[in-house]
CSV table of C-alpha atoms and ligand atoms in Angstrom, one decimal:
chain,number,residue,atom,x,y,z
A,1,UNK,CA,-19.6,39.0,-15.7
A,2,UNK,CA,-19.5,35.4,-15.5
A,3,UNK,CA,-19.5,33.2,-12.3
A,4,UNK,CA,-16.0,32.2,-11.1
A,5,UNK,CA,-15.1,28.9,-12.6
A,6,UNK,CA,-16.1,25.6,-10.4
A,7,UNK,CA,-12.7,23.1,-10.8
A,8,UNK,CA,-13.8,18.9,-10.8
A,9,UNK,CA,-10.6,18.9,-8.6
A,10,UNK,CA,-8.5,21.6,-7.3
A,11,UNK,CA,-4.9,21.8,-5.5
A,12,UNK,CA,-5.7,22.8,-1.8
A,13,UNK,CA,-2.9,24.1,0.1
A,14,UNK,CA,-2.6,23.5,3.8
A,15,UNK,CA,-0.4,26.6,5.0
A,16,UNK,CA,2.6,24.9,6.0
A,17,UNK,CA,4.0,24.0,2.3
A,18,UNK,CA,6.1,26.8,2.2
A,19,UNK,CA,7.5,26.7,5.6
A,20,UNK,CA,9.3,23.4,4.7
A,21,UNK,CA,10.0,24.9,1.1
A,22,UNK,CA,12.1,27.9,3.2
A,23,UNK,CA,13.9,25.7,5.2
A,24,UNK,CA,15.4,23.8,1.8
A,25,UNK,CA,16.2,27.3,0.4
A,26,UNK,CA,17.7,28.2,4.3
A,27,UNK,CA,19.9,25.0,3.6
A,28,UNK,CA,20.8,25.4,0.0
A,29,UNK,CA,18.7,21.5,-0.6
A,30,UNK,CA,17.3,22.8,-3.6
A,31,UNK,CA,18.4,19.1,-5.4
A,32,UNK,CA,16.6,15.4,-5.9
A,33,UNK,CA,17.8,14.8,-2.3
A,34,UNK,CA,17.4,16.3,1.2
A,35,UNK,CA,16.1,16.3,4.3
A,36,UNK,CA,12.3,17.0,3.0
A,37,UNK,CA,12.6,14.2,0.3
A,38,UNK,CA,13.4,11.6,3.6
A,39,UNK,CA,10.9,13.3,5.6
A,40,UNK,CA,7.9,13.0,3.2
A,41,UNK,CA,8.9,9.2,2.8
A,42,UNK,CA,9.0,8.7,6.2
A,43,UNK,CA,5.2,10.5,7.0
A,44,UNK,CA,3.9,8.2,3.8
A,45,UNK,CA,5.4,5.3,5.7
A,46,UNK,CA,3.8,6.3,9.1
A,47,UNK,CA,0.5,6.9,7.3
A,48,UNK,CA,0.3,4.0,5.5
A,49,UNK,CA,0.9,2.2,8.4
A,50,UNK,CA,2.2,-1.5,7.0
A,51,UNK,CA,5.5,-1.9,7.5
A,52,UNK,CA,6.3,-0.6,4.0
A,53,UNK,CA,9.3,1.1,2.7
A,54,UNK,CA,8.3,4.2,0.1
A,55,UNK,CA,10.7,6.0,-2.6
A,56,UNK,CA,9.4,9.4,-3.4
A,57,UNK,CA,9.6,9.9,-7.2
A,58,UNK,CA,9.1,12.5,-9.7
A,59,UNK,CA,5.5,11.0,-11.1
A,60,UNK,CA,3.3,8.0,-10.5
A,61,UNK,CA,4.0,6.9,-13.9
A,62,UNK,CA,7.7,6.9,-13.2
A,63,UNK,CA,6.5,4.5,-10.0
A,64,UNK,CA,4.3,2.3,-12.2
A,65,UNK,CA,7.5,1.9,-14.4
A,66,UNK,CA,9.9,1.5,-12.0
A,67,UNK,CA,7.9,-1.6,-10.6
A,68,UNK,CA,7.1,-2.9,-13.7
A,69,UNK,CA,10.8,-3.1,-14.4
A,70,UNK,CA,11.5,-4.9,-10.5
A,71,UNK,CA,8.7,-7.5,-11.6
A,72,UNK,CA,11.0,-8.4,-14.2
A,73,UNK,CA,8.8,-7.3,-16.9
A,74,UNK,CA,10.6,-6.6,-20.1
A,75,UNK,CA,10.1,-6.9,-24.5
A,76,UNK,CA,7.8,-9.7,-25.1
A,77,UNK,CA,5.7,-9.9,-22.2
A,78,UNK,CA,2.3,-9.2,-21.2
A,79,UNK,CA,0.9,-7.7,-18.8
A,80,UNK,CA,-2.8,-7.4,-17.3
A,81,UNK,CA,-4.5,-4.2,-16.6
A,82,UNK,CA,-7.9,-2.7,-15.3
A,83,UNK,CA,-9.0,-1.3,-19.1
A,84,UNK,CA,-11.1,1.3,-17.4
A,85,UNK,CA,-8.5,3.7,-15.9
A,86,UNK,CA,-5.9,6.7,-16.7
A,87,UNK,CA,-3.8,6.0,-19.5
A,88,UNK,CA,-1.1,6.6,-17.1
A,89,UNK,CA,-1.6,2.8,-15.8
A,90,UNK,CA,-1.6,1.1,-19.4
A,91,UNK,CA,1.3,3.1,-20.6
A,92,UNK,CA,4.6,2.3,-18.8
A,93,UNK,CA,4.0,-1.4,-19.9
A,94,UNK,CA,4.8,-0.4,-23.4
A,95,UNK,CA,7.5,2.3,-22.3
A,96,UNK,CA,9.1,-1.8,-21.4
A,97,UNK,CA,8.2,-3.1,-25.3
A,98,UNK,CA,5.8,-5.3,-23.2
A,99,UNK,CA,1.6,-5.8,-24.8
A,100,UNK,CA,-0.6,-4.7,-22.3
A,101,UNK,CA,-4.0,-7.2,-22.1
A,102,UNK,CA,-7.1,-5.3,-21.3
A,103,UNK,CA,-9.7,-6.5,-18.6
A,104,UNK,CA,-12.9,-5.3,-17.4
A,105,UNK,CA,-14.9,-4.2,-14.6
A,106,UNK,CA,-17.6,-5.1,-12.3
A,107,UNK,CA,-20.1,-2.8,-11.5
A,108,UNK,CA,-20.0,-2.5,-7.9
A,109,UNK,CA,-16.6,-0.5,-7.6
A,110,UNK,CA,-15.9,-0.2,-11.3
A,111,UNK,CA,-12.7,-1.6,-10.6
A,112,UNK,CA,-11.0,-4.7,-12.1
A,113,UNK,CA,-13.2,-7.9,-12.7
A,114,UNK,CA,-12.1,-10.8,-10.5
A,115,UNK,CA,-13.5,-13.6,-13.2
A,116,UNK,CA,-12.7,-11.4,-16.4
A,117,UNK,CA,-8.9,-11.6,-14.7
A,118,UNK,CA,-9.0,-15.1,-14.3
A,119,UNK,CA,-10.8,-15.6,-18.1
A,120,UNK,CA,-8.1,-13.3,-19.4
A,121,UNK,CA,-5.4,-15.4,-17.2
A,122,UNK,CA,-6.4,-18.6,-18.5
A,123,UNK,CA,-6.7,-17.5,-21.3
A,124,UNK,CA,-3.2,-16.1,-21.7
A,125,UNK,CA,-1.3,-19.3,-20.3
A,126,UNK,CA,-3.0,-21.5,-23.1
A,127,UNK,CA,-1.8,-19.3,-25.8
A,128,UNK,CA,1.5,-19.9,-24.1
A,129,UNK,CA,2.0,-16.1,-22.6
A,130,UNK,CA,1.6,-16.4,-18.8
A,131,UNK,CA,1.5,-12.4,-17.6
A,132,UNK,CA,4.2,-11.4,-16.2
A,133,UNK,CA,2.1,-8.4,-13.8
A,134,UNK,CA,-1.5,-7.1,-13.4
A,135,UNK,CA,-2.2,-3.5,-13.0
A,136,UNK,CA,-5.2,-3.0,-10.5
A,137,UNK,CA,-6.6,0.3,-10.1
A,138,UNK,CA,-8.4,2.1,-7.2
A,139,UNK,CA,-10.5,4.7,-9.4
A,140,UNK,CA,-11.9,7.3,-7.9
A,141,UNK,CA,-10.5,6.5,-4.4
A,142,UNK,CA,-12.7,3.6,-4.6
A,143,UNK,CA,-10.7,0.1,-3.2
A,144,UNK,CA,-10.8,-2.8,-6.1
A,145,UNK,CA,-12.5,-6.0,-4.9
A,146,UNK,CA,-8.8,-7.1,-3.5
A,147,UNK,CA,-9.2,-10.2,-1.6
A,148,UNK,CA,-11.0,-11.7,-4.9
A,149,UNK,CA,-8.2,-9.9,-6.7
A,150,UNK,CA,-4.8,-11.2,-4.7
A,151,UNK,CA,-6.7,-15.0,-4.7
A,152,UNK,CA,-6.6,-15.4,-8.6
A,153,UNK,CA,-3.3,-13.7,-8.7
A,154,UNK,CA,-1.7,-15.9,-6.1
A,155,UNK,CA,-3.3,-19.2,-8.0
A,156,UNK,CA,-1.5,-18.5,-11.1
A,157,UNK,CA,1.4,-16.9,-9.3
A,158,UNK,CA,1.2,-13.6,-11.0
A,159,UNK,CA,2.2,-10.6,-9.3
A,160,UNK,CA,-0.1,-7.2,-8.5
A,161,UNK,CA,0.8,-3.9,-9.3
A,162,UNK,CA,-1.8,-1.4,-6.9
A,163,UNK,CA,-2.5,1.4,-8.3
A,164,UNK,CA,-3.6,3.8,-5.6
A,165,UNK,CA,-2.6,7.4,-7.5
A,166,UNK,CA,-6.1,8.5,-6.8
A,167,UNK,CA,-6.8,6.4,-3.6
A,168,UNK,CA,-4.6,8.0,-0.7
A,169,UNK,CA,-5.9,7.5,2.3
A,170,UNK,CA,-8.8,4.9,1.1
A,171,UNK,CA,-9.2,1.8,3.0
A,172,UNK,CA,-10.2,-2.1,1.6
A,173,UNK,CA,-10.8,-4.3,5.1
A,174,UNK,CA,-9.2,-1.4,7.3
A,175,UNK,CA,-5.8,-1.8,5.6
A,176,UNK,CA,-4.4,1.7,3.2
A,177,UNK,CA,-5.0,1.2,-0.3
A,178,UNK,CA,-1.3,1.5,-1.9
A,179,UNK,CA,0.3,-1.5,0.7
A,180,UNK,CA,-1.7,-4.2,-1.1
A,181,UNK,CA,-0.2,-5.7,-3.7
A,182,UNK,CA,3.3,-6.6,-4.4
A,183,UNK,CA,4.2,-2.6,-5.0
A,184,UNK,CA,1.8,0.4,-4.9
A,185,UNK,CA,1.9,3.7,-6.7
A,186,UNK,CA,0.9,7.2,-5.5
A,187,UNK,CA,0.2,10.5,-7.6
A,188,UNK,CA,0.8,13.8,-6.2
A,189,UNK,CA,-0.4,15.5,-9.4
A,190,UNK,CA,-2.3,18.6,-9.2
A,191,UNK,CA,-5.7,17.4,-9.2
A,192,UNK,CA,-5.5,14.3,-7.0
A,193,UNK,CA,-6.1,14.6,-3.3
A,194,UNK,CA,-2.7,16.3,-2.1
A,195,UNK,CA,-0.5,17.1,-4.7
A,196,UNK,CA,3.3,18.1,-4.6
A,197,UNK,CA,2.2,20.0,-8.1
A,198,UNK,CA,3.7,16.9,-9.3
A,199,UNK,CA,5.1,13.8,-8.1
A,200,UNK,CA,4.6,10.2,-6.8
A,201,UNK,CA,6.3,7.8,-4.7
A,202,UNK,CA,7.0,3.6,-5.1
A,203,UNK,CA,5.7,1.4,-2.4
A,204,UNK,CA,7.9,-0.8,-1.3
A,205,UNK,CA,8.0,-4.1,0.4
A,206,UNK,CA,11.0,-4.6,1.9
A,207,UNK,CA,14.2,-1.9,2.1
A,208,UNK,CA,16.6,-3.7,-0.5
A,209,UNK,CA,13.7,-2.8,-3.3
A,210,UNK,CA,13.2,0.7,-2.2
A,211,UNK,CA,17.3,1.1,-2.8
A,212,UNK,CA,16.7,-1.4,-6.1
A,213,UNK,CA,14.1,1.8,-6.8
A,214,UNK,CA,15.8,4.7,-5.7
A,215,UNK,CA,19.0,3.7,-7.4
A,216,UNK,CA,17.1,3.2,-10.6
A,217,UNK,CA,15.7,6.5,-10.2
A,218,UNK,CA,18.7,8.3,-9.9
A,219,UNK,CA,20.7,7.1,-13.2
A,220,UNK,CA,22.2,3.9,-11.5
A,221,UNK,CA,25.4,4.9,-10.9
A,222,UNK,CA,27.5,1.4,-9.2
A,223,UNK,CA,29.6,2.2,-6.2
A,224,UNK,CA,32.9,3.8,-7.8
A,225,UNK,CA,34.7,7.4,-7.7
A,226,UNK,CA,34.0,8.2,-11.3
A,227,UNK,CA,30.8,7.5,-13.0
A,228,UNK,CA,30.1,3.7,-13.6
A,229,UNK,CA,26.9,1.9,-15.0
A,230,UNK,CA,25.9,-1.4,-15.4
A,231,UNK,CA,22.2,-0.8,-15.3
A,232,UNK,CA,20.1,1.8,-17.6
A,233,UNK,CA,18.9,4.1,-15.2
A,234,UNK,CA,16.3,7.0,-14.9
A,235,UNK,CA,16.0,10.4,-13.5
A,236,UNK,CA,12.7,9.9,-11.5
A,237,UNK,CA,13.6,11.2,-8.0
A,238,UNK,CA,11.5,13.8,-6.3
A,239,UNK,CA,13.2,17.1,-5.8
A,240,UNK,CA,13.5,18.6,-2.0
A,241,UNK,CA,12.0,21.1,-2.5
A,242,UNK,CA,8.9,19.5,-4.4
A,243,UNK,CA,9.1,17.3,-1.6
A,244,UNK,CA,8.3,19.9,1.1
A,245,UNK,CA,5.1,20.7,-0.4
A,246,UNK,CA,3.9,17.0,0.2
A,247,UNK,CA,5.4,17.3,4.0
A,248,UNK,CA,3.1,20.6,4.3
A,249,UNK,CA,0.3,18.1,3.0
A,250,UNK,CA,0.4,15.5,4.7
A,251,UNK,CA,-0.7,17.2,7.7
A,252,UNK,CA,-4.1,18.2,6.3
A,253,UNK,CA,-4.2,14.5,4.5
A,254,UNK,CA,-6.8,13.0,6.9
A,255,UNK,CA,-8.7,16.6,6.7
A,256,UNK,CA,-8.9,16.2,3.3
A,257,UNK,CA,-10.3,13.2,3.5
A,258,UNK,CA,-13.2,14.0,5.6
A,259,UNK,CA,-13.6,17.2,3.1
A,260,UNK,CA,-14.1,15.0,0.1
A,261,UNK,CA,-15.8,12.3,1.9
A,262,UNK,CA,-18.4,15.4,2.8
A,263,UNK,CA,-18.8,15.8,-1.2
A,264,UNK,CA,-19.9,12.6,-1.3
A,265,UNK,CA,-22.8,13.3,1.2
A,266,UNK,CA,-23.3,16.3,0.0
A,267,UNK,CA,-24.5,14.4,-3.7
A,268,UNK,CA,-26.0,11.6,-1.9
A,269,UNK,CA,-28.4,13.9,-0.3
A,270,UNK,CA,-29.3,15.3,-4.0
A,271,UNK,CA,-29.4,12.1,-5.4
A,272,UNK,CA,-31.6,10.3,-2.8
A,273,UNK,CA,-35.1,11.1,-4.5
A,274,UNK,CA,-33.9,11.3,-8.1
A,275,UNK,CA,-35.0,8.7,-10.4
A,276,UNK,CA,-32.0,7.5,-12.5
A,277,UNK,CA,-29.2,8.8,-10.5
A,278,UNK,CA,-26.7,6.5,-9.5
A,279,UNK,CA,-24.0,7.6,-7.5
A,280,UNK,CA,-20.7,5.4,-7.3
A,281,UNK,CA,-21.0,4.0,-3.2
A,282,UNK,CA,-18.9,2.0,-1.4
A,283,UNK,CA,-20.2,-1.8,-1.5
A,284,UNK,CA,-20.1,-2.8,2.2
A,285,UNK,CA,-18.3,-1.6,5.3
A,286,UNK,CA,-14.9,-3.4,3.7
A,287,UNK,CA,-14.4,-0.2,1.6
A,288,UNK,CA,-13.0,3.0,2.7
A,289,UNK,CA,-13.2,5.3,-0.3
A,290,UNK,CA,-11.4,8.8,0.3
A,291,UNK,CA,-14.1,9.9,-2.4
A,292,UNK,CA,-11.1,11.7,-4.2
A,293,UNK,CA,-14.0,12.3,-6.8
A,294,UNK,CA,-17.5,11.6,-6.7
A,295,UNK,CA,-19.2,10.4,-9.8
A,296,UNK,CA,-22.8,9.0,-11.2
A,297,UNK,CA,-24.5,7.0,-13.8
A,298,UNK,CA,-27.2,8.0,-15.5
A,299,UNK,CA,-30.0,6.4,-17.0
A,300,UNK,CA,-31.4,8.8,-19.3
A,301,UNK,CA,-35.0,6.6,-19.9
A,302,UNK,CA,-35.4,7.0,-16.2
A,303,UNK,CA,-33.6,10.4,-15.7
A,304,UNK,CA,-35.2,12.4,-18.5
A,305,UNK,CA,-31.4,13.9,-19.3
A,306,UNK,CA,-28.2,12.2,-20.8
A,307,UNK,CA,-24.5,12.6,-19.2
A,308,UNK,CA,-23.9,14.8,-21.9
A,309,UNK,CA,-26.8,17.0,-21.3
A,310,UNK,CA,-26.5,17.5,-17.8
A,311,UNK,CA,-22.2,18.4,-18.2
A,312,UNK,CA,-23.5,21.1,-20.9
A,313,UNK,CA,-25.8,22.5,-18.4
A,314,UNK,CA,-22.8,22.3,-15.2
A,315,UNK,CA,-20.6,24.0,-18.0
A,316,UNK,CA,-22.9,27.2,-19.0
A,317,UNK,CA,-22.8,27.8,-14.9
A,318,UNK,CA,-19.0,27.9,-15.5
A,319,UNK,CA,-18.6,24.7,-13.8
A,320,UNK,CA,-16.6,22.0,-14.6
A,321,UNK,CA,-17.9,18.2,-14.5
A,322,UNK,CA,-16.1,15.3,-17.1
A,323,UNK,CA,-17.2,11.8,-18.5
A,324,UNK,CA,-16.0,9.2,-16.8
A,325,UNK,CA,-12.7,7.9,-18.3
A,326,UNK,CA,-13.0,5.8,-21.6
A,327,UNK,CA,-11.7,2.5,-21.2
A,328,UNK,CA,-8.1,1.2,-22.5
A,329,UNK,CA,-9.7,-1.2,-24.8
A,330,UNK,CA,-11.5,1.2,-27.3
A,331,UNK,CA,-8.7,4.1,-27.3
A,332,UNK,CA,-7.0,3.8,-30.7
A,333,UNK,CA,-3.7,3.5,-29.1
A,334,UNK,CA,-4.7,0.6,-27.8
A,335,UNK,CA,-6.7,-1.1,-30.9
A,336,UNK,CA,-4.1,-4.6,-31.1
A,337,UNK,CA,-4.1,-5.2,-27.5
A,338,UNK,CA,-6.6,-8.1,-26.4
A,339,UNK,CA,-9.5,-7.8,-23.9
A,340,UNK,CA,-11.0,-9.8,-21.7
A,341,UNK,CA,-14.8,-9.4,-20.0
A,342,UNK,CA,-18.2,-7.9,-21.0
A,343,UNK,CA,-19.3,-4.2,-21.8
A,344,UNK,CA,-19.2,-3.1,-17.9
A,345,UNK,CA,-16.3,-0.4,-18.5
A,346,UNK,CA,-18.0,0.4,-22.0
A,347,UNK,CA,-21.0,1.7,-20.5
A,348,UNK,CA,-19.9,3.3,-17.3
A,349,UNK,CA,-17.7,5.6,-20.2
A,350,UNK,CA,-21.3,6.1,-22.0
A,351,UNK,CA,-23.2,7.2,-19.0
A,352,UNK,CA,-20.8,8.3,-16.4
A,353,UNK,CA,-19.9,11.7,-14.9
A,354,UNK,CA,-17.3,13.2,-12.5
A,355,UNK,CA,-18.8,15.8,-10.6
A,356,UNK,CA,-17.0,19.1,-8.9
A,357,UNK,CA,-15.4,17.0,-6.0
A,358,UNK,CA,-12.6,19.4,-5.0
A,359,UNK,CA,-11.4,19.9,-0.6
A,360,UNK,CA,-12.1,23.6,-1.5
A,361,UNK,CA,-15.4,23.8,-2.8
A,362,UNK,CA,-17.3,26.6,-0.7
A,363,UNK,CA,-21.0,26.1,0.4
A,364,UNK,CA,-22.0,28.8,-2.5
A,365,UNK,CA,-20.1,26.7,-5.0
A,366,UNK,CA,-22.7,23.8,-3.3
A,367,UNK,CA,-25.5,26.0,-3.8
A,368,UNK,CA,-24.4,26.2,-7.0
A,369,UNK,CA,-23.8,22.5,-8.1
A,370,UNK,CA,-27.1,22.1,-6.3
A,371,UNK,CA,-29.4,24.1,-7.9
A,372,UNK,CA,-28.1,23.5,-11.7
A,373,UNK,CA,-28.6,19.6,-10.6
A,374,UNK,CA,-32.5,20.9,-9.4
A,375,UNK,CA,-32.9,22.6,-12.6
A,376,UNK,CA,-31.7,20.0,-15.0
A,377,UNK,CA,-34.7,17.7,-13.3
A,378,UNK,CA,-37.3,20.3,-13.2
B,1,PLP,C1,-2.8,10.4,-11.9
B,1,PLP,C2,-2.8,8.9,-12.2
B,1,PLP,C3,-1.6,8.2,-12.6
B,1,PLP,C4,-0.4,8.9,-12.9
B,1,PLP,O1,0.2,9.7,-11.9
B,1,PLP,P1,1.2,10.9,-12.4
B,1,PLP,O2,1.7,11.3,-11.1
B,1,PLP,O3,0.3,11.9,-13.0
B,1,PLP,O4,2.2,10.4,-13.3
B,1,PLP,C5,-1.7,6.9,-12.8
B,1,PLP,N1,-2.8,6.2,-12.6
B,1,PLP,C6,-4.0,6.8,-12.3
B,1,PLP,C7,-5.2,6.0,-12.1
B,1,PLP,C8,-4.0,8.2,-12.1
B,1,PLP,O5,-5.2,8.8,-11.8
């Protein structure tokens, strides 16, 4: 019989999900509004701890769409995005008929390149197409380069769209990842740090866009007795009783934290006398990553194994480890959109690896990770 399976990144239930899930059934809320849809907004807003105003929402894609649309962005336009990230990031901008322009990374966070964004920026306004948005992204849980980030976006007046679907409960200069840009987006997908099964939530800065986003989301209907529109809506709300679940998480958020930050130790410790290992770290005591996944680099000259080699191995153990993801620029979707910077994304997706980074993971599924990583070096 084989080994039970090792997950990169398992749901991880706290215990009081379904307490909250009851008291919607108790009180027939079983509908894209209640009192656990209110509640879970307010415990983001308390966490996130900025004075922000959060619309819970049925994805993070429906978030990144739903401020994409308050930016203003519509058919036409361009917007910039981090090209090494979920497809999830790039693909709202074209839900809008709007070109999304592909930038790179650097190689400290892997996040967005603050000169490659300004190159591409430049570059944009002398062809006459000034971007309407940029897209950063926190991969990983791992906080972009910001400060660099918000500078050449407030030169050029351009507005930032954060997007923190795997960084809840990271932190760039003490401040929650999600409350720095113009909007943020959460995930609450199955595989990110809590999850809701599925689900995200709009960060808002002041209370007249979280209506702007909520009414949106619920098929703006205007204020009449029958059913009036002057706006195309959506249905994106988060259901009550999806919404429980992430009241029942966010209790064990900050535990979950620690769990995954643990992982990270846990492969630091591995990787400390292994030639040709790098594992992703955070750059200085600015960043806070929740280390929703941990992941390396290998050199294979130095290593003596290739990425591909060592996920083979992890996946005869019956454990489950993925290449990093492959940048927006060189997916065939994306083959007419233009990109800006060098081959730092490019080669992170050549020798990059996410390893088994899940709350759950039980010191035998260590001893597990542990010795195949031994072996493969042996
Ligand atoms: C998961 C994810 C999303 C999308 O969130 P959903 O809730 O799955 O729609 C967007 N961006 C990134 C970077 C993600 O990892």
């Amino acid at each position: 019989m084989s080994k039970p399976k090792i997950w990169l990144s398992s749901p991880h239930m706290g215990g009081n999900e379904l307490n909250y899930i009851h008291q919607a059934f108790d009180e027939n809320w079983v509908a894209p509004l209640g009192p656990n849809v209110s509640g879970f907004e307010q415990d983001l807003e308390k966490y996130l701890n900025a004075d922000v105003h959060v619309a819970a929402l049925s994805a993070g894609t429906a978030a990144l769409h739903l401020a994409l649309i308050m930016l203003g962005v519509s058919h036409g336009d361009e917007v910039i995005c981090q090209s090494f990230t979920f497809s999830a990031s790039a693909n709202p901008i074209t839900y809008l008929g709007a070109r999304p322009v592909f930038v790179d990374s650097e190689a400290e966070t892997w996040n967005m390149c603050p000169q490659a964004l300004e190159e591409a920026i430049k570059d944009r306004v002398s062809k006459g197409k000034k971007p309407k948005a940029i897209t950063v992204v926190h991969l990983y849980g791992m906080p972009a380069k910001m400060d660099e980030i918000l500078e050449v976006a407030a030169r050029y007046e351009v507005p930032v769209v954060e997007d923190a679907a795997e960084a809840l409960g990271s932190t760039y200069k003490g401040r929650r990842c999600g409350t720095l840009g113009d909007f943020g987006i959460l995930s609450f997908n199955g595989n990110k740090i809590i999850t809701t099964s599925g689900g995200g939530a709009l960060v808002c800065k002041t209370a007249e866009q979280k209506q702007r986003a909520v009414f949106l989301a619920t098929q703006a209907r205007d204020e009449a007795p029958h059913y009036q529109h002057s706006s195309i809506g959506f249905n994106y709300r988060m259901s009550n009783i999806v919404a429980g679940i992430g009241r029942g998480q966010m209790e064990v958020l900050d535990l979950r934290v620690e769990q995954r930050r643990a992982n990270h130790a846990f492969y630091k410790e591995i990787f400390k006398d292994m030639s040709g290992v790098a594992l992703l770290e955070e750059p200085s005591a600015d960043f806070f990553s929740n280390h929703w996944l941990s992941a390396v680099t290998i050199d294979a000259e130095r290593a003596g194994f290739d990425r591909e080699q060592l996920r083979l191995r992890f996946l005869e153990e019956n454990i489950e480890s993925r290449p990093l993801w492959k940048p927006m620029h060189l997916q065939p979707v994306f083959a007419d959109s233009p990109y800006y910077g060098g081959n730092v994304a490019e080669s992170l997706f050549d020798s990059g690896l996410c390893l088994p980074s899940g709350s759950s993971l039980t010191d035998e599924d260590r001893s597990r990770i542990a010795e195949v990583l031994t072996a493969v070096t042996a």
